[in-house]
Amino acid sequence: MGFCYQKNFFNPTLPVDEAQFWALVRATKWNEAIDKFRETGDQKLKRGLPAFIFQATFDETESKKGIVGAWRKQAATRLSGLVVMDIDHIDDPKAVFDSWQGSHGWSRILLVYITPSGKGLKVVFKADPKEGNLIDNQHSMAKILGVKVDESCKDASRMSFICKESDILFINNELFTYENQEFAKKYEPDYRANRSGATKTDNLANKAAVEGAGDVGQMDGEPVSIKWRGYDVQSIIDQRYAEKLPCADDSNRHKESLKLATDLLLMLDGDKVTVQKIVEAQPWVQEIIDERNENVTQTVDSAADCVAQKEKKYASSLPSKAMLEAIQGATGKTYQEITKGTKASPAALADDDMARWLWEWGAQIEAMFEDYPILQDICKGLKRNQYVAALFVAGGLMMTLMTRCTYRFYHRPEELRRLNNSTLIIGDPASGKSFATRLYKLLAAPIIFADKPGREAINAYREQMRTKGANKEKPKKPKVVVRVHPARTSNAQFIQDMVNSVEEVDGEMMQLHMLTFDTELDNTLNLQKGGAYIDKQSLQLKAFHNEEDGQAYSNTDSILHDFFVVWNYIYTGTPIALKKMVNEQNFGSGLATRLTCIPLPTTNFEMMERESHVDFESDGRLKAWAFKLDKTKGLLSVDKIVDELYDWTARRMEDAKENESKADEMLLKRCAYHGLNFSAPFIVMRHWEQLKKDGDFWYGEFETDETDWRLAELIVNIQYACQRHFFGAMAEAYFDNKLRDANVNVRRSKKTSEAFSRLADEFTTEDVMRVFNLNSSGSARMKICRLLKDHLIERIGEFKEGPFKGNFRKTGIMLS
């Protein structure tokens, strides 16, 4: 009796009759959604559309009961004998349709309509058991019509999004009553067992091997076996998920299927058809197909886009670390040995994606030595994969020197932004973190030199306080500027000095940056365990955006003052220390996205280069630039860089949207700040000749170019990748836990609201009886009266006994 319908992926599957079909395709709400989707391409609009399942029908005895989940697992449903065929990527669907007129297969066609994209056709036709199963019938009809079939429609549970009435090019009313029991009896057992592949060998898609990469073979009655360079792909996948198979309790099964598809595309030279077969064959993928109608075709397409774009954070030239280890576990050989026939170095498998990226980023930094000569002095004596850490330490120190400079950002451009950084260099003990001390001594020299009179004055004051007798007049505490503070600093002293560090710049008072540098993050955190006396976690959190804080203690040493936290800090430490600073318990504070965490690579038993002499000229150049940058002021003309960063963030946001990753969305939001702040000193040095002198200070406008953006883009890419490297798992867990905890208090949708949502926009008394599952017209009238009084519906015709088309119209939305 007809076919099936779902309001969306998560609603029950229901039978649909002719009246409901026309109500859906005429509904203003869905017509407007389709038009908006064609205009914007927003996939959310498409996914929100109701959908038909032409391939399935209900038993008449069960026709009023909705089912949840995949129809093929329900006893109430069976194959209808209808076949759905998609023809995609058509510029003129109407012209293609017109070309079919008079073809000998026309008598089997019951419905043709233009898909919601406006660039495809949906063809619904009668199955012929002699031709084979659904996919066999598709190939047969495609050959008759002279088109290429979309392989993803082979599954009998595939949903077909509705169309507008004006997009229906042909319809035969037999569509609403047709059923082929012979076809259902013959092929339904296969579909319920999830065997939906072609039954005719001459129709097998991509039966040829992937040349040089994989091969596909099939024995009669046996499942398809796919090889990669002579090794069974399924055995490798089984090895990968041997310890933990993605299951129903996991919220990231879709993401795992995307990772698997990406790895397989890299291994099988981008063969999407074969990769889709492999991914769909995984039992845990079948579970999400059954539960949520997962579109594996879209997953593979997304993975292919990642590989094609060669974006380091999604896909590199090698499969993921998990797949590399699985390959070695299943084959006894490394990926390099299999693909290149060479013995891999002992460290090859230990190098994860981040280790490879550090080398690649180091090479990009080295390529910029000519445009930014200071980088060569910064990276002196380091290995190429340590250049990234040096770049960020130097950038953090130099932006602190430029404390009198500001810029405008795309978010709230009316505010003047400061060059802020909260930098952590994370590496194992003895991994080479001491390079940061050299940079600190050279680049922080102007600030340390300026602090010297203030430190001497405070020490002299304290000495006087100790030597004065009890009845002697106490000296007045001097108000001095001291900006550099070690980790062992009391909050009272720190805040007092921060409030005092004010200077007039261009007629306005400006608070200068405080600076803390410490080579032992572990020691710093241990010092903070003393409590409020030296605990600066609150200040660390507010420093990145110079947020307002204050204190009001009763002791005489603490000033009563509101202040803005203007503080840059740079620490080096171990992964254990970072775990103490940012962990699952405090991840929601937002500190993670404010931090710039840069990893230092392992030394892998390699000695550093032996230095035979001291390069005083290199050190002199760094110190000279430090004193120059310390005398800069004014608004930085970096608007073009800000515009580029806005576009970069928008592109990454689209990536996060496609991957449905709230974690990626969270981690990328502040990356643009990091990209601009760390690149600003280098950009200013490159355009130094365009600056003007105003007394002791330098200022002026300059024109940024592609070279400047290349540096800023490298920095923002590094920041985003490192955010995901250090905090990606925590971010995923944060949202998973948040969703799970929130679900405890979420009200579940009630039967009444669900039934109301299934009513067409215009409906009759009989519709109310059917949808609400009422036994009499009297009960239906009572229900209608309540809906009228609640202003959820209105009359559009005379209320009387018997069916009356268009009696009522929805005017509101029922709260669940």
Short mmCIF file of C-alpha atoms in Angstrom, two decimals, residues 373-811:
data_model
loop_
_atom_site.label_atom_id
_atom_site.label_comp_id
_atom_site.label_asym_id
_atom_site.label_seq_id
_atom_site.Cartn_x
_atom_site.Cartn_y
_atom_site.Cartn_z
CA PRO A 373 66.62 37.88 8.14
CA ILE A 374 66.02 38.08 11.90
CA LEU A 375 64.60 34.53 11.73
CA GLN A 376 68.06 33.18 10.90
CA ASP A 377 69.46 34.73 14.10
CA ILE A 378 66.51 33.45 16.12
CA CYS A 379 66.92 29.87 14.86
CA LYS A 380 70.73 29.83 15.15
CA GLY A 381 72.11 26.53 16.40
CA LEU A 382 68.76 24.72 16.28
CA LYS A 383 67.52 21.83 14.18
CA ARG A 384 64.93 22.62 11.58
CA ASN A 385 62.15 20.93 13.54
CA GLN A 386 62.91 23.27 16.48
CA TYR A 387 62.45 26.43 14.42
CA VAL A 388 58.74 26.63 15.25
CA ALA A 389 59.38 26.85 18.99
CA ALA A 390 62.06 29.51 18.45
CA LEU A 391 59.74 31.54 16.23
CA PHE A 392 57.03 31.63 18.90
CA VAL A 393 59.35 32.39 21.83
CA ALA A 394 60.94 35.26 19.91
CA GLY A 395 57.56 36.48 18.69
CA GLY A 396 56.18 36.51 22.23
CA LEU A 397 59.13 38.52 23.54
CA MET A 398 59.16 40.97 20.64
CA MET A 399 55.43 41.70 20.84
CA THR A 400 55.96 42.51 24.53
CA LEU A 401 58.59 45.05 23.44
CA MET A 402 55.91 46.56 21.17
CA THR A 403 53.61 47.13 24.14
CA ARG A 404 52.81 50.69 23.02
CA CYS A 405 51.37 49.43 19.70
CA THR A 406 47.72 48.58 18.99
CA TYR A 407 45.60 47.23 16.12
CA ARG A 408 41.94 46.76 15.22
CA PHE A 409 40.44 43.29 14.86
CA TYR A 410 37.42 42.12 12.85
CA HIS A 411 35.53 41.37 16.07
CA ARG A 412 34.48 44.66 17.71
CA PRO A 413 36.78 46.82 15.54
CA GLU A 414 35.97 49.86 17.67
CA GLU A 415 38.31 48.48 20.35
CA LEU A 416 42.07 48.92 20.17
CA ARG A 417 43.72 45.52 20.64
CA ARG A 418 47.07 44.85 22.29
CA LEU A 419 49.75 42.37 21.28
CA ASN A 420 49.15 39.63 23.85
CA ASN A 421 50.55 36.14 24.16
CA SER A 422 50.47 33.26 26.64
CA THR A 423 53.12 30.91 25.32
CA LEU A 424 54.08 27.42 26.48
CA ILE A 425 56.92 25.45 24.90
CA ILE A 426 56.25 21.79 25.72
CA GLY A 427 58.88 19.07 25.47
CA ASP A 428 60.37 16.15 27.33
CA PRO A 429 63.20 16.77 29.82
CA ALA A 430 66.50 17.52 28.07
CA SER A 431 64.76 18.07 24.72
CA GLY A 432 66.48 21.40 24.07
CA LYS A 433 64.21 23.94 25.78
CA SER A 434 67.21 25.98 26.95
CA PHE A 435 67.32 27.84 23.61
CA ALA A 436 64.50 29.98 25.01
CA THR A 437 66.79 31.37 27.74
CA ARG A 438 69.18 32.75 25.11
CA LEU A 439 66.33 34.50 23.31
CA TYR A 440 64.95 35.87 26.58
CA LYS A 441 68.29 37.39 27.65
CA LEU A 442 68.78 39.07 24.29
CA LEU A 443 65.26 40.17 23.38
CA ALA A 444 64.02 41.13 26.87
CA ALA A 445 67.17 43.20 27.51
CA PRO A 446 65.47 46.61 27.03
CA ILE A 447 62.74 45.81 29.57
CA ILE A 448 65.20 44.35 32.08
CA PHE A 449 67.41 47.44 31.66
CA ALA A 450 64.45 49.80 32.17
CA ASP A 451 63.40 47.88 35.32
CA LYS A 452 66.80 48.29 36.97
CA PRO A 453 66.20 51.73 38.60
CA GLY A 454 62.81 50.58 39.90
CA ARG A 455 64.22 47.42 41.42
CA GLU A 456 67.02 49.35 43.10
CA ALA A 457 64.57 51.87 44.53
CA ILE A 458 62.34 49.13 45.99
CA ASN A 459 65.31 47.29 47.51
CA ALA A 460 66.57 50.56 49.04
CA TYR A 461 63.12 51.26 50.49
CA ARG A 462 62.93 47.82 52.07
CA GLU A 463 66.40 48.19 53.54
CA GLN A 464 65.35 51.47 55.14
CA MET A 465 62.22 49.84 56.53
CA ARG A 466 64.33 47.14 58.18
CA THR A 467 66.82 49.59 59.76
CA LYS A 468 64.35 52.22 61.00
CA GLY A 469 63.42 51.98 64.66
CA ALA A 470 59.88 51.41 65.83
CA ASN A 471 59.28 55.12 66.61
CA LYS A 472 61.08 56.48 63.59
CA GLU A 473 59.20 58.01 60.70
CA LYS A 474 58.78 55.42 57.97
CA PRO A 475 59.91 56.26 54.44
CA LYS A 476 57.28 56.54 51.72
CA LYS A 477 57.19 53.60 49.37
CA PRO A 478 58.39 54.72 45.92
CA LYS A 479 56.05 54.37 42.95
CA VAL A 480 58.24 52.75 40.31
CA VAL A 481 57.87 50.73 37.13
CA VAL A 482 58.96 47.09 37.34
CA ARG A 483 57.59 44.99 34.49
CA VAL A 484 59.57 41.73 34.61
CA HIS A 485 58.47 39.32 37.34
CA PRO A 486 59.61 35.78 38.10
CA ALA A 487 57.17 32.95 38.86
CA ARG A 488 57.88 33.43 42.58
CA THR A 489 55.98 36.72 42.90
CA SER A 490 53.14 37.50 45.30
CA ASN A 491 49.88 38.65 43.80
CA ALA A 492 49.95 41.84 45.87
CA GLN A 493 53.37 42.81 44.50
CA PHE A 494 52.44 41.77 40.98
CA ILE A 495 49.21 43.77 40.92
CA GLN A 496 50.86 46.79 42.52
CA ASP A 497 53.57 46.83 39.85
CA MET A 498 51.04 46.24 37.07
CA VAL A 499 48.99 49.24 38.22
CA ASN A 500 52.17 51.34 38.42
CA SER A 501 53.37 50.36 34.91
CA VAL A 502 51.60 53.20 33.15
CA GLU A 503 53.05 55.58 30.60
CA GLU A 504 51.69 58.47 28.56
CA VAL A 505 51.62 57.60 24.87
CA ASP A 506 50.40 60.22 22.38
CA GLY A 507 48.58 62.09 25.13
CA GLU A 508 46.84 59.07 26.65
CA MET A 509 47.81 56.93 29.62
CA MET A 510 48.68 53.40 28.55
CA GLN A 511 49.31 50.39 30.76
CA LEU A 512 52.48 48.58 29.70
CA HIS A 513 52.77 44.81 29.51
CA MET A 514 54.14 42.84 32.42
CA LEU A 515 56.43 39.95 31.45
CA THR A 516 57.12 36.58 33.07
CA PHE A 517 59.58 34.06 31.67
CA ASP A 518 60.34 30.76 33.37
CA THR A 519 62.06 27.66 32.11
CA GLU A 520 60.30 25.32 34.53
CA LEU A 521 56.54 25.29 34.13
CA ASP A 522 56.45 22.34 36.53
CA ASN A 523 58.11 24.46 39.23
CA THR A 524 55.82 27.40 38.49
CA LEU A 525 52.72 25.27 39.01
CA ASN A 526 54.10 23.83 42.22
CA LEU A 527 54.65 27.35 43.53
CA GLN A 528 51.04 28.17 42.75
CA LYS A 529 49.82 25.40 45.01
CA GLY A 530 50.41 27.78 47.92
CA GLY A 531 46.99 29.26 47.37
CA ALA A 532 45.82 32.81 46.75
CA TYR A 533 49.17 34.31 47.77
CA ILE A 534 50.90 33.43 44.52
CA ASP A 535 48.19 31.66 42.48
CA LYS A 536 47.89 33.50 39.17
CA GLN A 537 45.51 31.23 37.27
CA SER A 538 42.78 33.86 37.27
CA LEU A 539 45.22 36.46 35.95
CA GLN A 540 46.53 34.02 33.33
CA LEU A 541 42.99 33.51 32.06
CA LYS A 542 42.26 37.24 31.75
CA ALA A 543 45.61 38.28 30.30
CA PHE A 544 44.94 37.23 26.70
CA HIS A 545 42.14 39.76 26.13
CA ASN A 546 43.29 42.29 28.77
CA GLU A 547 40.11 41.72 30.74
CA GLU A 548 39.26 43.78 33.80
CA ASP A 549 39.97 42.48 37.30
CA GLY A 550 40.25 43.93 40.75
CA GLN A 551 40.98 43.28 44.40
CA ALA A 552 39.63 44.48 47.73
CA TYR A 553 41.52 42.94 50.63
CA SER A 554 41.60 44.31 54.17
CA ASN A 555 45.39 44.14 54.63
CA THR A 556 47.37 47.37 54.22
CA ASP A 557 49.81 45.94 51.65
CA SER A 558 47.10 45.33 49.04
CA ILE A 559 45.77 48.28 47.11
CA LEU A 560 42.02 48.69 46.57
CA HIS A 561 41.96 48.95 42.81
CA ASP A 562 40.28 47.81 39.60
CA PHE A 563 42.71 47.12 36.79
CA PHE A 564 43.13 45.54 33.38
CA VAL A 565 45.35 42.48 33.19
CA VAL A 566 48.11 43.37 30.73
CA TRP A 567 50.59 40.52 31.04
CA ASN A 568 52.54 38.33 28.63
CA TYR A 569 54.08 35.14 29.93
CA ILE A 570 56.32 32.50 28.36
CA TYR A 571 57.02 29.16 30.03
CA THR A 572 58.85 26.04 28.95
CA GLY A 573 57.84 22.75 30.51
CA THR A 574 56.97 19.10 30.11
CA PRO A 575 53.74 17.45 28.90
CA ILE A 576 53.04 16.45 32.51
CA ALA A 577 53.15 20.10 33.57
CA LEU A 578 50.81 21.06 30.75
CA LYS A 579 48.40 18.33 31.89
CA LYS A 580 48.38 19.90 35.36
CA MET A 581 47.67 23.32 33.89
CA VAL A 582 44.97 22.26 31.40
CA ASN A 583 43.02 19.05 31.95
CA GLU A 584 39.55 17.57 31.59
CA GLN A 585 38.41 19.07 34.89
CA ASN A 586 39.20 22.70 34.03
CA PHE A 587 39.01 22.61 30.23
CA GLY A 588 35.78 24.57 30.19
CA SER A 589 37.50 27.66 31.61
CA GLY A 590 38.69 28.69 28.13
CA LEU A 591 42.39 28.86 29.06
CA ALA A 592 43.33 26.28 26.43
CA THR A 593 42.34 28.41 23.44
CA ARG A 594 44.16 31.40 24.93
CA LEU A 595 47.41 29.46 25.18
CA THR A 596 49.97 29.10 22.41
CA CYS A 597 51.30 25.59 23.05
CA ILE A 598 54.19 24.60 20.82
CA PRO A 599 55.73 21.11 21.00
CA LEU A 600 59.44 20.44 20.97
CA PRO A 601 60.38 17.23 19.11
CA THR A 602 62.15 14.32 20.73
CA THR A 603 65.89 14.14 20.09
CA ASN A 604 65.72 10.52 18.82
CA PHE A 605 69.24 9.73 20.07
CA GLU A 606 70.75 12.42 17.86
CA MET A 607 73.41 14.81 19.11
CA MET A 608 72.99 18.54 18.66
CA GLU A 609 75.48 20.33 16.44
CA ARG A 610 78.78 21.06 18.16
CA GLU A 611 79.41 24.80 18.37
CA SER A 612 83.06 25.82 18.12
CA HIS A 613 82.68 29.60 18.43
CA VAL A 614 80.29 32.26 19.70
CA ASP A 615 78.49 34.27 17.05
CA PHE A 616 78.53 37.67 18.74
CA GLU A 617 77.26 39.37 15.59
CA SER A 618 74.05 37.32 15.60
CA ASP A 619 73.44 38.09 19.27
CA GLY A 620 74.17 41.76 18.60
CA ARG A 621 71.61 41.92 15.79
CA LEU A 622 68.91 40.43 18.03
CA LYS A 623 69.65 42.87 20.84
CA ALA A 624 69.75 45.82 18.45
CA TRP A 625 66.34 44.97 17.07
CA ALA A 626 65.03 44.51 20.61
CA PHE A 627 65.90 48.10 21.51
CA LYS A 628 64.33 49.34 18.26
CA LEU A 629 61.07 47.47 18.80
CA ASP A 630 60.97 48.77 22.38
CA LYS A 631 60.63 52.26 20.89
CA THR A 632 57.61 51.61 18.64
CA LYS A 633 54.15 53.03 19.20
CA GLY A 634 50.81 53.70 17.54
CA LEU A 635 48.19 51.89 15.49
CA LEU A 636 49.58 49.12 13.28
CA SER A 637 48.33 49.22 9.68
CA VAL A 638 47.60 45.51 9.39
CA ASP A 639 44.02 45.70 8.09
CA LYS A 640 44.80 43.50 5.09
CA ILE A 641 46.21 40.79 7.35
CA VAL A 642 43.08 41.02 9.52
CA ASP A 643 40.90 40.59 6.41
CA GLU A 644 42.90 37.52 5.34
CA LEU A 645 42.61 36.06 8.84
CA TYR A 646 38.85 36.57 8.75
CA ASP A 647 38.63 34.63 5.49
CA TRP A 648 40.93 31.92 6.88
CA THR A 649 38.74 31.53 9.95
CA ALA A 650 35.61 31.38 7.77
CA ARG A 651 37.13 28.56 5.71
CA ARG A 652 38.10 26.60 8.81
CA MET A 653 34.62 27.16 10.22
CA GLU A 654 33.16 25.61 7.09
CA ASP A 655 35.48 22.63 7.59
CA ALA A 656 34.28 22.27 11.18
CA LYS A 657 30.69 22.55 9.99
CA GLU A 658 31.14 19.84 7.37
CA ASN A 659 32.73 17.58 9.98
CA GLU A 660 30.06 18.54 12.52
CA SER A 661 32.84 19.18 15.03
CA LYS A 662 32.05 21.60 17.84
CA ALA A 663 35.53 20.86 19.17
CA ASP A 664 37.19 22.22 16.03
CA GLU A 665 34.88 25.23 16.12
CA MET A 666 35.95 26.01 19.69
CA LEU A 667 39.66 25.53 19.07
CA LEU A 668 39.87 27.71 15.97
CA LYS A 669 37.97 30.78 17.18
CA ARG A 670 40.95 32.53 18.80
CA CYS A 671 43.58 31.34 16.32
CA ALA A 672 43.39 34.54 14.28
CA TYR A 673 44.53 36.59 17.29
CA HIS A 674 47.62 34.40 17.60
CA GLY A 675 48.31 34.66 13.88
CA LEU A 676 48.33 38.44 13.97
CA ASN A 677 50.06 38.97 17.32
CA PHE A 678 53.04 36.73 16.57
CA SER A 679 53.52 37.95 13.01
CA ALA A 680 53.24 41.66 13.85
CA PRO A 681 56.85 42.20 15.08
CA PHE A 682 58.32 40.50 12.01
CA ILE A 683 56.06 42.48 9.67
CA VAL A 684 57.05 45.76 11.37
CA MET A 685 60.76 44.91 11.05
CA ARG A 686 60.32 44.11 7.37
CA HIS A 687 58.70 47.51 6.74
CA TRP A 688 60.93 49.46 9.12
CA GLU A 689 62.06 51.84 6.39
CA GLN A 690 58.50 53.13 6.05
CA LEU A 691 58.27 54.20 9.72
CA LYS A 692 58.81 57.74 10.96
CA LYS A 693 60.64 59.05 14.02
CA ASP A 694 58.79 60.98 16.72
CA GLY A 695 61.30 61.85 19.41
CA ASP A 696 62.59 58.55 20.75
CA PHE A 697 59.76 56.52 19.18
CA TRP A 698 58.98 55.07 15.77
CA TYR A 699 55.51 55.02 14.21
CA GLY A 700 53.80 55.20 10.85
CA GLU A 701 51.76 53.38 8.23
CA PHE A 702 53.05 50.67 5.94
CA GLU A 703 51.56 48.48 3.22
CA THR A 704 51.41 44.75 3.93
CA ASP A 705 51.70 42.29 1.05
CA GLU A 706 51.55 38.61 0.16
CA THR A 707 54.88 37.92 1.89
CA ASP A 708 53.50 39.24 5.18
CA TRP A 709 50.34 37.19 4.81
CA ARG A 710 52.41 34.07 4.09
CA LEU A 711 54.07 34.41 7.51
CA ALA A 712 50.79 35.16 9.31
CA GLU A 713 49.12 32.22 7.55
CA LEU A 714 51.92 29.87 8.57
CA ILE A 715 51.61 31.00 12.19
CA VAL A 716 47.83 30.66 12.31
CA ASN A 717 48.02 27.19 10.71
CA ILE A 718 50.59 26.14 13.29
CA GLN A 719 48.47 27.48 16.14
CA TYR A 720 45.35 25.63 14.96
CA ALA A 721 47.22 22.37 14.41
CA CYS A 722 48.88 22.60 17.85
CA GLN A 723 45.54 23.39 19.49
CA ARG A 724 44.12 20.22 18.00
CA HIS A 725 47.26 18.26 18.87
CA PHE A 726 47.26 19.19 22.56
CA PHE A 727 43.58 19.85 23.27
CA GLY A 728 41.57 18.14 20.51
CA ALA A 729 40.71 15.07 22.58
CA MET A 730 39.79 17.20 25.59
CA ALA A 731 37.56 19.39 23.45
CA GLU A 732 35.76 16.35 22.03
CA ALA A 733 35.33 14.93 25.54
CA TYR A 734 34.10 18.30 26.81
CA PHE A 735 31.26 18.41 24.29
CA ASP A 736 30.49 14.71 24.67
CA ASN A 737 30.22 15.09 28.45
CA LYS A 738 28.30 18.31 28.14
CA LEU A 739 25.75 16.66 25.86
CA ARG A 740 25.46 13.62 28.09
CA ASP A 741 25.04 15.70 31.25
CA ALA A 742 22.56 18.04 29.58
CA ASN A 743 20.45 15.13 28.34
CA VAL A 744 19.66 14.20 31.94
CA ASN A 745 17.52 17.32 32.26
CA VAL A 746 16.11 17.48 28.73
CA ARG A 747 12.40 16.91 28.38
CA ARG A 748 11.60 14.23 25.88
CA SER A 749 9.22 14.98 23.05
CA LYS A 750 5.66 13.94 23.85
CA LYS A 751 3.38 11.89 21.62
CA THR A 752 1.00 14.85 21.20
CA SER A 753 3.64 17.24 19.90
CA GLU A 754 5.11 14.58 17.60
CA ALA A 755 1.70 13.86 16.12
CA PHE A 756 0.99 17.57 15.66
CA SER A 757 4.28 17.99 13.82
CA ARG A 758 3.27 15.22 11.40
CA LEU A 759 0.06 16.96 10.44
CA ALA A 760 0.17 18.64 7.04
CA ASP A 761 -0.06 22.44 6.99
CA GLU A 762 -3.69 22.07 5.89
CA PHE A 763 -5.64 19.09 7.19
CA THR A 764 -9.07 17.55 7.80
CA THR A 765 -10.80 15.84 10.70
CA GLU A 766 -9.88 12.46 9.22
CA ASP A 767 -6.23 13.51 9.16
CA VAL A 768 -6.42 14.25 12.89
CA MET A 769 -7.94 10.83 13.56
CA ARG A 770 -5.21 9.08 11.60
CA VAL A 771 -2.20 11.03 12.84
CA PHE A 772 -3.24 11.10 16.51
CA ASN A 773 -4.43 7.47 16.27
CA LEU A 774 -7.94 8.32 17.54
CA ASN A 775 -10.84 5.89 17.39
CA SER A 776 -13.71 8.23 16.53
CA SER A 777 -14.52 11.53 14.88
CA GLY A 778 -15.82 12.77 18.24
CA SER A 779 -12.37 12.38 19.78
CA ALA A 780 -10.92 14.17 16.79
CA ARG A 781 -13.30 17.11 17.25
CA MET A 782 -12.31 17.40 20.92
CA LYS A 783 -8.66 17.44 19.91
CA ILE A 784 -9.40 20.11 17.28
CA CYS A 785 -11.26 22.24 19.83
CA ARG A 786 -8.25 22.21 22.15
CA LEU A 787 -5.91 23.16 19.30
CA LEU A 788 -8.24 26.01 18.30
CA LYS A 789 -8.37 27.38 21.85
CA ASP A 790 -4.57 27.19 22.06
CA HIS A 791 -4.36 29.22 18.80
CA LEU A 792 -2.34 26.47 17.15
CA ILE A 793 -4.75 26.06 14.24
CA GLU A 794 -7.50 28.05 12.50
CA ARG A 795 -10.56 27.18 10.44
CA ILE A 796 -10.41 27.77 6.71
CA GLY A 797 -13.81 26.32 5.83
CA GLU A 798 -17.17 25.39 7.29
CA PHE A 799 -16.95 22.88 10.13
CA LYS A 800 -19.30 19.97 9.44
CA GLU A 801 -19.59 16.19 9.48
CA GLY A 802 -17.58 14.08 7.09
CA PRO A 803 -14.37 14.70 5.20
CA PHE A 804 -13.83 18.24 4.02
CA LYS A 805 -10.59 19.15 2.18
CA GLY A 806 -8.72 21.96 3.89
CA ASN A 807 -10.86 22.27 7.04
CA PHE A 808 -8.02 23.63 9.14
CA ARG A 809 -4.64 25.25 8.86
CA LYS A 810 -1.71 25.29 11.28
CA THR A 811 -0.90 28.70 12.76
#
